Amino acid sequence: MEALKSEEHLQSVKRELTRHEYLLTPGQVENNIYFIEEGALRLFYVSKNAEHDIRFGYTGNIITSLSSFLSGKTSEYYIQAIRKTILYQVPKKAFIQFVESDIQSLKEYSQLMEQLALQQLERELDLMTDSPLERYNRVLERSPKLFQEIPLKYIASYLRMTPETLSRLRNQ
């Protein structure tokens, strides 16, 4: 992932986002992948005036609207900085050329896609779990750093519960 910061090979652009600044909004096509050097972002959608957080990225992670990035169709999601964030923006074309440039890059891309698929399966299990306590415990076990990096109100949305319920579970 360090290669994503390579401006010469990947035409990456270092960007700084302010708190609450949007990186992507619905209706845009995602033509970039982002490596987060510092800070935190959330990927969410809005329905009936409620926000639903579905993914987070923080220092050392990559983030994109994956469905839009892969399909070339418009995104249904917002990507927003939770706090001041420094990231590297890599254009899709340069990223694909990098992935296809040698066997090692292709292997790393394959591993990344496998990780994303496994994360999605875990997320689906989270959503099917009825008990708020079980959802909380599953995510805490899988991603303890999440609770250090992301404000609880966003984690509560991700867990499909109110911030008060999450606070109560954390205090048990």
PDB file of C-alpha atoms in Angstrom:
ATOM      1  CA  MET A   1       0.000   0.000   0.000  1.00  0.00           C
ATOM      2  CA  GLU A   2       2.973   2.311   0.423  1.00  0.00           C
ATOM      3  CA  ALA A   3       3.231   2.313  -3.380  1.00  0.00           C
ATOM      4  CA  LEU A   4      -0.061   4.238  -3.486  1.00  0.00           C
ATOM      5  CA  LYS A   5       1.840   7.264  -2.197  1.00  0.00           C
ATOM      6  CA  SER A   6       4.245   7.142  -5.141  1.00  0.00           C
ATOM      7  CA  GLU A   7       3.432  10.300  -7.052  1.00  0.00           C
ATOM      8  CA  GLU A   8       5.699   9.504 -10.008  1.00  0.00           C
ATOM      9  CA  HIS A   9       4.378   6.024 -10.840  1.00  0.00           C
ATOM     10  CA  LEU A  10       0.739   6.373  -9.880  1.00  0.00           C
ATOM     11  CA  GLN A  11       0.147  10.045 -10.565  1.00  0.00           C
ATOM     12  CA  SER A  12      -1.099  10.301  -6.991  1.00  0.00           C
ATOM     13  CA  VAL A  13      -2.036  13.675  -5.612  1.00  0.00           C
ATOM     14  CA  LYS A  14      -1.653  14.479  -1.937  1.00  0.00           C
ATOM     15  CA  ARG A  15      -4.826  16.134  -0.626  1.00  0.00           C
ATOM     16  CA  GLU A  16      -5.900  17.593   2.675  1.00  0.00           C
ATOM     17  CA  LEU A  17      -9.552  17.529   3.698  1.00  0.00           C
ATOM     18  CA  THR A  18     -11.038  19.613   6.461  1.00  0.00           C
ATOM     19  CA  ARG A  19     -13.429  18.160   9.016  1.00  0.00           C
ATOM     20  CA  HIS A  20     -16.795  17.310   7.387  1.00  0.00           C
ATOM     21  CA  GLU A  21     -15.490  17.956   3.861  1.00  0.00           C
ATOM     22  CA  TYR A  22     -16.870  15.604   1.215  1.00  0.00           C
ATOM     23  CA  LEU A  23     -14.598  13.540  -0.975  1.00  0.00           C
ATOM     24  CA  LEU A  24     -17.516  12.031  -2.920  1.00  0.00           C
ATOM     25  CA  THR A  25     -21.269  12.615  -3.109  1.00  0.00           C
ATOM     26  CA  PRO A  26     -24.059  10.526  -4.673  1.00  0.00           C
ATOM     27  CA  GLY A  27     -24.332  10.836  -8.434  1.00  0.00           C
ATOM     28  CA  GLN A  28     -20.587  11.126  -8.984  1.00  0.00           C
ATOM     29  CA  VAL A  29     -18.561   8.346 -10.593  1.00  0.00           C
ATOM     30  CA  GLU A  30     -15.683   7.231  -8.387  1.00  0.00           C
ATOM     31  CA  ASN A  31     -12.559   7.442 -10.528  1.00  0.00           C
ATOM     32  CA  ASN A  32     -10.027   7.326  -7.699  1.00  0.00           C
ATOM     33  CA  ILE A  33      -8.805   5.182  -4.869  1.00  0.00           C
ATOM     34  CA  TYR A  34      -7.484   6.883  -1.727  1.00  0.00           C
ATOM     35  CA  PHE A  35      -4.698   5.981   0.693  1.00  0.00           C
ATOM     36  CA  ILE A  36      -5.226   7.649   4.068  1.00  0.00           C
ATOM     37  CA  GLU A  37      -1.978   8.959   5.488  1.00  0.00           C
ATOM     38  CA  GLU A  38      -3.597  10.597   8.502  1.00  0.00           C
ATOM     39  CA  GLY A  39      -7.145  11.203   9.682  1.00  0.00           C
ATOM     40  CA  ALA A  40     -10.468   9.404   9.254  1.00  0.00           C
ATOM     41  CA  LEU A  41     -13.277   9.154   6.718  1.00  0.00           C
ATOM     42  CA  ARG A  42     -16.689   7.565   6.631  1.00  0.00           C
ATOM     43  CA  LEU A  43     -18.637   6.100   3.742  1.00  0.00           C
ATOM     44  CA  PHE A  44     -22.400   6.416   4.207  1.00  0.00           C
ATOM     45  CA  TYR A  45     -25.719   6.802   2.471  1.00  0.00           C
ATOM     46  CA  VAL A  46     -28.881   8.694   3.363  1.00  0.00           C
ATOM     47  CA  SER A  47     -32.402   7.286   3.323  1.00  0.00           C
ATOM     48  CA  LYS A  48     -35.504   8.994   4.664  1.00  0.00           C
ATOM     49  CA  ASN A  49     -33.269  11.719   6.117  1.00  0.00           C
ATOM     50  CA  ALA A  50     -31.271   9.218   8.199  1.00  0.00           C
ATOM     51  CA  GLU A  51     -27.568   8.615   7.669  1.00  0.00           C
ATOM     52  CA  HIS A  52     -26.319   5.022   7.563  1.00  0.00           C
ATOM     53  CA  ASP A  53     -22.574   4.536   8.020  1.00  0.00           C
ATOM     54  CA  ILE A  54     -21.324   1.449   6.227  1.00  0.00           C
ATOM     55  CA  ARG A  55     -17.536   1.734   6.133  1.00  0.00           C
ATOM     56  CA  PHE A  56     -14.747   3.713   7.759  1.00  0.00           C
ATOM     57  CA  GLY A  57     -11.182   4.427   6.814  1.00  0.00           C
ATOM     58  CA  TYR A  58      -8.408   5.808   8.963  1.00  0.00           C
ATOM     59  CA  THR A  59      -4.621   6.114   9.005  1.00  0.00           C
ATOM     60  CA  GLY A  60      -3.036   3.423   6.865  1.00  0.00           C
ATOM     61  CA  ASN A  61      -6.296   2.316   5.166  1.00  0.00           C
ATOM     62  CA  ILE A  62      -7.557   2.721   1.654  1.00  0.00           C
ATOM     63  CA  ILE A  63     -11.081   3.856   0.862  1.00  0.00           C
ATOM     64  CA  THR A  64     -13.216   4.321  -2.232  1.00  0.00           C
ATOM     65  CA  SER A  65     -16.800   3.820  -3.315  1.00  0.00           C
ATOM     66  CA  LEU A  66     -15.888   0.339  -4.496  1.00  0.00           C
ATOM     67  CA  SER A  67     -19.029  -0.425  -6.496  1.00  0.00           C
ATOM     68  CA  SER A  68     -18.665   2.809  -8.477  1.00  0.00           C
ATOM     69  CA  PHE A  69     -14.885   2.417  -8.829  1.00  0.00           C
ATOM     70  CA  LEU A  70     -15.235  -1.107 -10.264  1.00  0.00           C
ATOM     71  CA  SER A  71     -18.360  -0.592 -12.397  1.00  0.00           C
ATOM     72  CA  GLY A  72     -17.858   2.969 -13.633  1.00  0.00           C
ATOM     73  CA  LYS A  73     -21.442   3.757 -12.595  1.00  0.00           C
ATOM     74  CA  THR A  74     -22.480   6.617 -10.337  1.00  0.00           C
ATOM     75  CA  SER A  75     -22.059   6.175  -6.612  1.00  0.00           C
ATOM     76  CA  GLU A  76     -24.923   6.079  -4.121  1.00  0.00           C
ATOM     77  CA  TYR A  77     -22.596   6.989  -1.272  1.00  0.00           C
ATOM     78  CA  TYR A  78     -20.998   9.932   0.418  1.00  0.00           C
ATOM     79  CA  ILE A  79     -17.393   9.838   1.566  1.00  0.00           C
ATOM     80  CA  GLN A  80     -16.794  12.481   4.221  1.00  0.00           C
ATOM     81  CA  ALA A  81     -13.852  13.433   6.411  1.00  0.00           C
ATOM     82  CA  ILE A  82     -14.616  12.882  10.087  1.00  0.00           C
ATOM     83  CA  ARG A  83     -11.647  15.041  11.051  1.00  0.00           C
ATOM     84  CA  LYS A  84      -8.799  16.731   9.215  1.00  0.00           C
ATOM     85  CA  THR A  85      -7.477  14.103   6.823  1.00  0.00           C
ATOM     86  CA  ILE A  86      -4.419  13.841   4.608  1.00  0.00           C
ATOM     87  CA  LEU A  87      -4.672  11.321   1.805  1.00  0.00           C
ATOM     88  CA  TYR A  88      -3.237  10.316  -1.523  1.00  0.00           C
ATOM     89  CA  GLN A  89      -5.677  10.302  -4.434  1.00  0.00           C
ATOM     90  CA  VAL A  90      -4.748   7.743  -7.098  1.00  0.00           C
ATOM     91  CA  PRO A  91      -6.560   7.814 -10.473  1.00  0.00           C
ATOM     92  CA  LYS A  92      -8.224   4.540 -11.465  1.00  0.00           C
ATOM     93  CA  LYS A  93      -6.333   4.277 -14.758  1.00  0.00           C
ATOM     94  CA  ALA A  94      -2.943   4.644 -13.049  1.00  0.00           C
ATOM     95  CA  PHE A  95      -3.979   2.234 -10.296  1.00  0.00           C
ATOM     96  CA  ILE A  96      -5.046  -0.447 -12.808  1.00  0.00           C
ATOM     97  CA  GLN A  97      -1.815   0.018 -14.784  1.00  0.00           C
ATOM     98  CA  PHE A  98       0.135  -0.408 -11.542  1.00  0.00           C
ATOM     99  CA  VAL A  99      -1.794  -3.560 -10.600  1.00  0.00           C
ATOM    100  CA  GLU A 100      -1.168  -5.054 -14.037  1.00  0.00           C
ATOM    101  CA  SER A 101       2.504  -4.010 -14.138  1.00  0.00           C
ATOM    102  CA  ASP A 102       3.957  -7.117 -12.467  1.00  0.00           C
ATOM    103  CA  ILE A 103       2.965 -10.344 -10.791  1.00  0.00           C
ATOM    104  CA  GLN A 104       3.652  -9.047  -7.255  1.00  0.00           C
ATOM    105  CA  SER A 105       1.314  -6.085  -7.701  1.00  0.00           C
ATOM    106  CA  LEU A 106      -1.344  -8.406  -9.113  1.00  0.00           C
ATOM    107  CA  LYS A 107      -0.968 -10.739  -6.111  1.00  0.00           C
ATOM    108  CA  GLU A 108      -1.307  -7.833  -3.684  1.00  0.00           C
ATOM    109  CA  TYR A 109      -4.406  -6.587  -5.506  1.00  0.00           C
ATOM    110  CA  SER A 110      -5.891 -10.087  -5.358  1.00  0.00           C
ATOM    111  CA  GLN A 111      -5.205 -10.246  -1.602  1.00  0.00           C
ATOM    112  CA  LEU A 112      -6.785  -6.818  -1.148  1.00  0.00           C
ATOM    113  CA  MET A 113      -9.931  -7.919  -3.014  1.00  0.00           C
ATOM    114  CA  GLU A 114     -10.097 -11.095  -0.916  1.00  0.00           C
ATOM    115  CA  GLN A 115      -9.870  -9.018   2.264  1.00  0.00           C
ATOM    116  CA  LEU A 116     -12.631  -6.705   1.043  1.00  0.00           C
ATOM    117  CA  ALA A 117     -14.856  -9.681   0.171  1.00  0.00           C
ATOM    118  CA  LEU A 118     -14.303 -11.194   3.624  1.00  0.00           C
ATOM    119  CA  GLN A 119     -15.012  -7.841   5.282  1.00  0.00           C
ATOM    120  CA  GLN A 120     -18.255  -7.587   3.316  1.00  0.00           C
ATOM    121  CA  LEU A 121     -19.301 -11.065   4.440  1.00  0.00           C
ATOM    122  CA  GLU A 122     -18.564 -10.116   8.051  1.00  0.00           C
ATOM    123  CA  ARG A 123     -20.599  -6.935   7.606  1.00  0.00           C
ATOM    124  CA  GLU A 124     -23.539  -8.937   6.247  1.00  0.00           C
ATOM    125  CA  LEU A 125     -23.405 -11.191   9.317  1.00  0.00           C
ATOM    126  CA  ASP A 126     -23.320  -8.093  11.518  1.00  0.00           C
ATOM    127  CA  LEU A 127     -26.474  -6.795   9.851  1.00  0.00           C
ATOM    128  CA  MET A 128     -28.287 -10.113  10.289  1.00  0.00           C
ATOM    129  CA  THR A 129     -27.439 -10.276  13.993  1.00  0.00           C
ATOM    130  CA  ASP A 130     -30.504  -9.187  15.952  1.00  0.00           C
ATOM    131  CA  SER A 131     -28.833  -8.532  19.291  1.00  0.00           C
ATOM    132  CA  PRO A 132     -27.179  -5.107  19.646  1.00  0.00           C
ATOM    133  CA  LEU A 133     -24.750  -6.639  22.170  1.00  0.00           C
ATOM    134  CA  GLU A 134     -23.712  -9.341  19.699  1.00  0.00           C
ATOM    135  CA  ARG A 135     -23.229  -6.773  16.912  1.00  0.00           C
ATOM    136  CA  TYR A 136     -21.130  -4.627  19.225  1.00  0.00           C
ATOM    137  CA  ASN A 137     -19.005  -7.590  20.376  1.00  0.00           C
ATOM    138  CA  ARG A 138     -18.460  -8.845  16.813  1.00  0.00           C
ATOM    139  CA  VAL A 139     -17.179  -5.470  15.637  1.00  0.00           C
ATOM    140  CA  LEU A 140     -15.134  -4.836  18.795  1.00  0.00           C
ATOM    141  CA  GLU A 141     -13.399  -8.197  18.411  1.00  0.00           C
ATOM    142  CA  ARG A 142     -12.783  -7.742  14.686  1.00  0.00           C
ATOM    143  CA  SER A 143     -11.797  -4.046  14.740  1.00  0.00           C
ATOM    144  CA  PRO A 144     -10.793  -2.778  18.180  1.00  0.00           C
ATOM    145  CA  LYS A 145      -8.892   0.150  16.614  1.00  0.00           C
ATOM    146  CA  LEU A 146     -12.174   1.399  15.147  1.00  0.00           C
ATOM    147  CA  PHE A 147     -13.265   2.445  18.646  1.00  0.00           C
ATOM    148  CA  GLN A 148     -10.091   4.505  19.063  1.00  0.00           C
ATOM    149  CA  GLU A 149     -10.304   6.221  15.669  1.00  0.00           C
ATOM    150  CA  ILE A 150     -13.997   6.857  15.014  1.00  0.00           C
ATOM    151  CA  PRO A 151     -16.479   8.881  17.129  1.00  0.00           C
ATOM    152  CA  LEU A 152     -19.133   6.749  18.822  1.00  0.00           C
ATOM    153  CA  LYS A 153     -22.063   8.431  17.064  1.00  0.00           C
ATOM    154  CA  TYR A 154     -20.800   7.089  13.727  1.00  0.00           C
ATOM    155  CA  ILE A 155     -20.050   3.648  15.155  1.00  0.00           C
ATOM    156  CA  ALA A 156     -23.580   3.542  16.571  1.00  0.00           C
ATOM    157  CA  SER A 157     -24.968   4.223  13.090  1.00  0.00           C
ATOM    158  CA  TYR A 158     -22.725   1.488  11.678  1.00  0.00           C
ATOM    159  CA  LEU A 159     -24.019  -0.920  14.336  1.00  0.00           C
ATOM    160  CA  ARG A 160     -27.664   0.045  13.694  1.00  0.00           C
ATOM    161  CA  MET A 161     -28.294   1.394  17.184  1.00  0.00           C
ATOM    162  CA  THR A 162     -28.633   4.692  18.957  1.00  0.00           C
ATOM    163  CA  PRO A 163     -25.582   6.340  20.516  1.00  0.00           C
ATOM    164  CA  GLU A 164     -27.263   5.849  23.905  1.00  0.00           C
ATOM    165  CA  THR A 165     -27.554   2.089  23.367  1.00  0.00           C
ATOM    166  CA  LEU A 166     -23.916   1.898  22.323  1.00  0.00           C
ATOM    167  CA  SER A 167     -22.865   3.891  25.384  1.00  0.00           C
ATOM    168  CA  ARG A 168     -24.864   1.571  27.626  1.00  0.00           C
ATOM    169  CA  LEU A 169     -23.275  -1.534  26.032  1.00  0.00           C
ATOM    170  CA  ARG A 170     -19.773  -0.114  26.415  1.00  0.00           C
ATOM    171  CA  ASN A 171     -20.391   0.558  30.117  1.00  0.00           C
ATOM    172  CA  GLN A 172     -21.510  -2.989  30.865  1.00  0.00           C
TER     173      GLN A 172
END
